[in-house]
PDB file of C-alpha atoms in Angstrom:
ATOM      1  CA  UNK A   1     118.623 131.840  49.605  1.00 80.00           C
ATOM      2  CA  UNK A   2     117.139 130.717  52.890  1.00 84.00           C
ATOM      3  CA  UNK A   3     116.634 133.244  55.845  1.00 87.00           C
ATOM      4  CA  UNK A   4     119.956 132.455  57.794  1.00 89.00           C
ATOM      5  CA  UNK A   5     119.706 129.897  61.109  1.00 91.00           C
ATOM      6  CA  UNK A   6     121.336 132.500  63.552  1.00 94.00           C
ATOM      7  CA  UNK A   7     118.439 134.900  62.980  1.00 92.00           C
ATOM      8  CA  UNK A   8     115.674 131.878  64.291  1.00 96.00           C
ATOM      9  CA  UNK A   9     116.405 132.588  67.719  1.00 97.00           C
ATOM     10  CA  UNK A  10     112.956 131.599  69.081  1.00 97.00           C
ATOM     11  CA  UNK A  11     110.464 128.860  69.187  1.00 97.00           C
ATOM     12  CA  UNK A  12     106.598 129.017  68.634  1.00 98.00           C
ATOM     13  CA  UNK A  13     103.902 125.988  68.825  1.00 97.00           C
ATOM     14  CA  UNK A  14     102.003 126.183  65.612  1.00 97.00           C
ATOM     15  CA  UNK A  15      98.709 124.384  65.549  1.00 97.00           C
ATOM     16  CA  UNK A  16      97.418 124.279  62.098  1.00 97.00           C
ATOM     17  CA  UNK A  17      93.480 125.562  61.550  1.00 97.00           C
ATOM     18  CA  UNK A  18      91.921 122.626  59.668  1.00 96.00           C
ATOM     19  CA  UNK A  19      87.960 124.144  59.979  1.00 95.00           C
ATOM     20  CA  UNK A  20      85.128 124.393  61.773  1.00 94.00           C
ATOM     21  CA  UNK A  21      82.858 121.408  63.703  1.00 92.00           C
ATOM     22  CA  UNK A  22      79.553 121.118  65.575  1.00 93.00           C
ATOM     23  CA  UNK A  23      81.932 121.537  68.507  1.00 93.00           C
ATOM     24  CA  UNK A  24      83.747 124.325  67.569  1.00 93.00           C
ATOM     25  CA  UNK A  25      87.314 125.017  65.566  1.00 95.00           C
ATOM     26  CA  UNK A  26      89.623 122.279  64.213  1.00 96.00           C
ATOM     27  CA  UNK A  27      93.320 121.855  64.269  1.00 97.00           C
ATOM     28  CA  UNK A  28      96.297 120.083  63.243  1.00 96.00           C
ATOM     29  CA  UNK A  29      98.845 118.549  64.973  1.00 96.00           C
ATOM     30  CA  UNK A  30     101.132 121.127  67.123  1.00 97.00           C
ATOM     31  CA  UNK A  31     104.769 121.579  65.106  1.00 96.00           C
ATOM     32  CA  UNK A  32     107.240 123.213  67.332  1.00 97.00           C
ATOM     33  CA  UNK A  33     109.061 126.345  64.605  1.00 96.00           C
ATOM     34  CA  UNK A  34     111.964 127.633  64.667  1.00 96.00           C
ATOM     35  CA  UNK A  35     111.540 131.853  64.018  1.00 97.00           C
ATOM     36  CA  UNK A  36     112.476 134.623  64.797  1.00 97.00           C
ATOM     37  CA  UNK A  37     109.527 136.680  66.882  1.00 97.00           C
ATOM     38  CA  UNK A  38     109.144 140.632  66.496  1.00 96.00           C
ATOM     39  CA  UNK A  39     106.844 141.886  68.968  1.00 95.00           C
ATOM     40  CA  UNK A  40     105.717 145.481  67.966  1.00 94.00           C
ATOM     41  CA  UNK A  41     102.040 146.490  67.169  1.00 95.00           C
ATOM     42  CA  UNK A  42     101.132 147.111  63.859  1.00 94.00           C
ATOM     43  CA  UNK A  43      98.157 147.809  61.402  1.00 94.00           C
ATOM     44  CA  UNK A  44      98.029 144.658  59.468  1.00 92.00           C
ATOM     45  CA  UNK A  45      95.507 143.919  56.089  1.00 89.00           C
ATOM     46  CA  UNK A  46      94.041 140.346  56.833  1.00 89.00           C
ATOM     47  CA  UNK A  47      92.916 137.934  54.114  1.00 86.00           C
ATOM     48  CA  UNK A  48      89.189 139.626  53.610  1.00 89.00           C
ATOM     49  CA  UNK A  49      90.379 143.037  53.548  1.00 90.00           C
ATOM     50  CA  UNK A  50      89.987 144.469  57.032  1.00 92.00           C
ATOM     51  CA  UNK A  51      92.440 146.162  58.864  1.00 94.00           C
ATOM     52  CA  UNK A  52      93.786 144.085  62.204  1.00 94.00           C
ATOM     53  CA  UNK A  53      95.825 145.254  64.734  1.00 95.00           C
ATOM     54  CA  UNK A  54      98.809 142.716  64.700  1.00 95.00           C
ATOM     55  CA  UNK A  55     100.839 142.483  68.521  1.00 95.00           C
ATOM     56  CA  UNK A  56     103.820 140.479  66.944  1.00 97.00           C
ATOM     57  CA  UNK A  57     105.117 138.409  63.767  1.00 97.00           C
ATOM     58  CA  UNK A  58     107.188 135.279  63.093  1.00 96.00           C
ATOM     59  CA  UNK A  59     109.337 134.956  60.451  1.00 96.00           C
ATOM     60  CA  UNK A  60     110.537 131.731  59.288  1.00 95.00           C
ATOM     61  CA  UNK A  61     111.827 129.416  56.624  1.00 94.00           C
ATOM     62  CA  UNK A  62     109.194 129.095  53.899  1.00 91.00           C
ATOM     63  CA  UNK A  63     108.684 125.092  54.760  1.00 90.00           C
ATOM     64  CA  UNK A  64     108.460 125.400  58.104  1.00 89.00           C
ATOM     65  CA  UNK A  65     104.938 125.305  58.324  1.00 86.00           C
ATOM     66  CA  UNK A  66     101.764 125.773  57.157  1.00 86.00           C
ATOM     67  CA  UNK A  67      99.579 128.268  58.960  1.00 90.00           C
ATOM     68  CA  UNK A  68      96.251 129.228  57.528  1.00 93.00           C
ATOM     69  CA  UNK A  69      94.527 132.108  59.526  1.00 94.00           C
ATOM     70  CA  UNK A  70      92.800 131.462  62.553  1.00 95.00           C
ATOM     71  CA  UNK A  71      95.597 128.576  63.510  1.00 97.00           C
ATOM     72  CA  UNK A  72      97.061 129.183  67.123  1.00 97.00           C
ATOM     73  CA  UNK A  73     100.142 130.169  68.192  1.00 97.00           C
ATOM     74  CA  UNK A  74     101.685 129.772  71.588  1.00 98.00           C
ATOM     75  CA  UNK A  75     104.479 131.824  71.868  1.00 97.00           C
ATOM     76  CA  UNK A  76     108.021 131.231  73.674  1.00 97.00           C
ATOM     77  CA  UNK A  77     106.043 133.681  77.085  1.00 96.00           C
ATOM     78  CA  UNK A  78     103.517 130.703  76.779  1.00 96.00           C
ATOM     79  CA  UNK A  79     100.580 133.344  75.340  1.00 96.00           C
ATOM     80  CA  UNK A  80      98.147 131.974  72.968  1.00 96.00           C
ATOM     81  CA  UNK A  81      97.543 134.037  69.922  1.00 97.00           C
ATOM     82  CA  UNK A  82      95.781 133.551  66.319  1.00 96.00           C
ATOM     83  CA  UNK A  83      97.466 134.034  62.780  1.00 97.00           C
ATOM     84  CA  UNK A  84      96.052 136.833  61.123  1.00 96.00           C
ATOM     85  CA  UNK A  85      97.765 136.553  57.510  1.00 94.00           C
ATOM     86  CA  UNK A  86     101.088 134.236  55.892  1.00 94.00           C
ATOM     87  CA  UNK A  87     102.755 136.007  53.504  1.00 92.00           C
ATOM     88  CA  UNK A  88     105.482 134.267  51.739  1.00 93.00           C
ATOM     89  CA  UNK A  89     108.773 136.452  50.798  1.00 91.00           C
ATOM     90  CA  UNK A  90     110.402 135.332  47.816  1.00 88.00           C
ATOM     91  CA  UNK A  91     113.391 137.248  46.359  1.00 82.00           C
ATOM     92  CA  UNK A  92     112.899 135.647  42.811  1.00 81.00           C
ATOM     93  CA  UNK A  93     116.516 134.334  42.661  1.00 81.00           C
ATOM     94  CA  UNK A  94     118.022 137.442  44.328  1.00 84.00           C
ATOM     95  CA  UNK A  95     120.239 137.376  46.891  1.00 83.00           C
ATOM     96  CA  UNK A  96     117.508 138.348  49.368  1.00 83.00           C
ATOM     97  CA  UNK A  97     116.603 135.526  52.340  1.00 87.00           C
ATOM     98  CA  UNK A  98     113.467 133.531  51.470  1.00 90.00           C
ATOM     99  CA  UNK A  99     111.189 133.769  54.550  1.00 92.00           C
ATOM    100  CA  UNK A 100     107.389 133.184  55.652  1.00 94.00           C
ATOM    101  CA  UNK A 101     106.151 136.312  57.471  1.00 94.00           C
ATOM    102  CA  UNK A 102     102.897 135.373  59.794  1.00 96.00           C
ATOM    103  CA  UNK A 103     101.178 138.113  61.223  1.00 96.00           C
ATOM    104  CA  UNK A 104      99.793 137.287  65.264  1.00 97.00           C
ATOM    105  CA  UNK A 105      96.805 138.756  66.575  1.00 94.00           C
TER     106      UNK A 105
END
């Protein structure tokens, strides 16, 4: 079951992180999502274990996008933020929406 369109009442600018160069960080093309945006600060785990402090969180369709931490975010308030963590939601073939959760810096 996908996450239903009436909740993806924003829009974020995801620009994929693709790696480092001798210049600095790489990225993808910017895709324009469709999400919905909480903004409420949380305690977050990131990929290596750490504890973050997370300012907001998209959730959106699981093929949205693809956004491997450190990709940027610009959000609809035109701020620039960093993905901590994607987490995919999957109810397993429950009546639950399938979403992507991606945790903002």
């Amino acid at each position: 079951m996908l996450i239903p369109g009436y909740l993806l009442r924003h829009q974020v600018t995801v620009e994929p992180y693709e790696g480092d160069s001798a210049v600095g960080p790489l990225y993808g093309d910017p895709v324009t999502v469709r999400c919905f945006l909480e903004e409420e600060t949380r305690l977050v785990r990131a990929p290596d274990g750490r504890e973050v402090t997370s300012s907001s969180t998209i959730y959106c369709r699981l093929d949205a996008v693809t956004a491997p931490p450190e990709s940027k975010v610009t959000l609809p308030d035109g701020r620039e933020t960093t993905v901590i963590a994607q987490i995919p939601h999957n109810g397993g073939g429950l009546p639950t929406p399938d979403h992507l959760e991606v945790q903002l810096v």
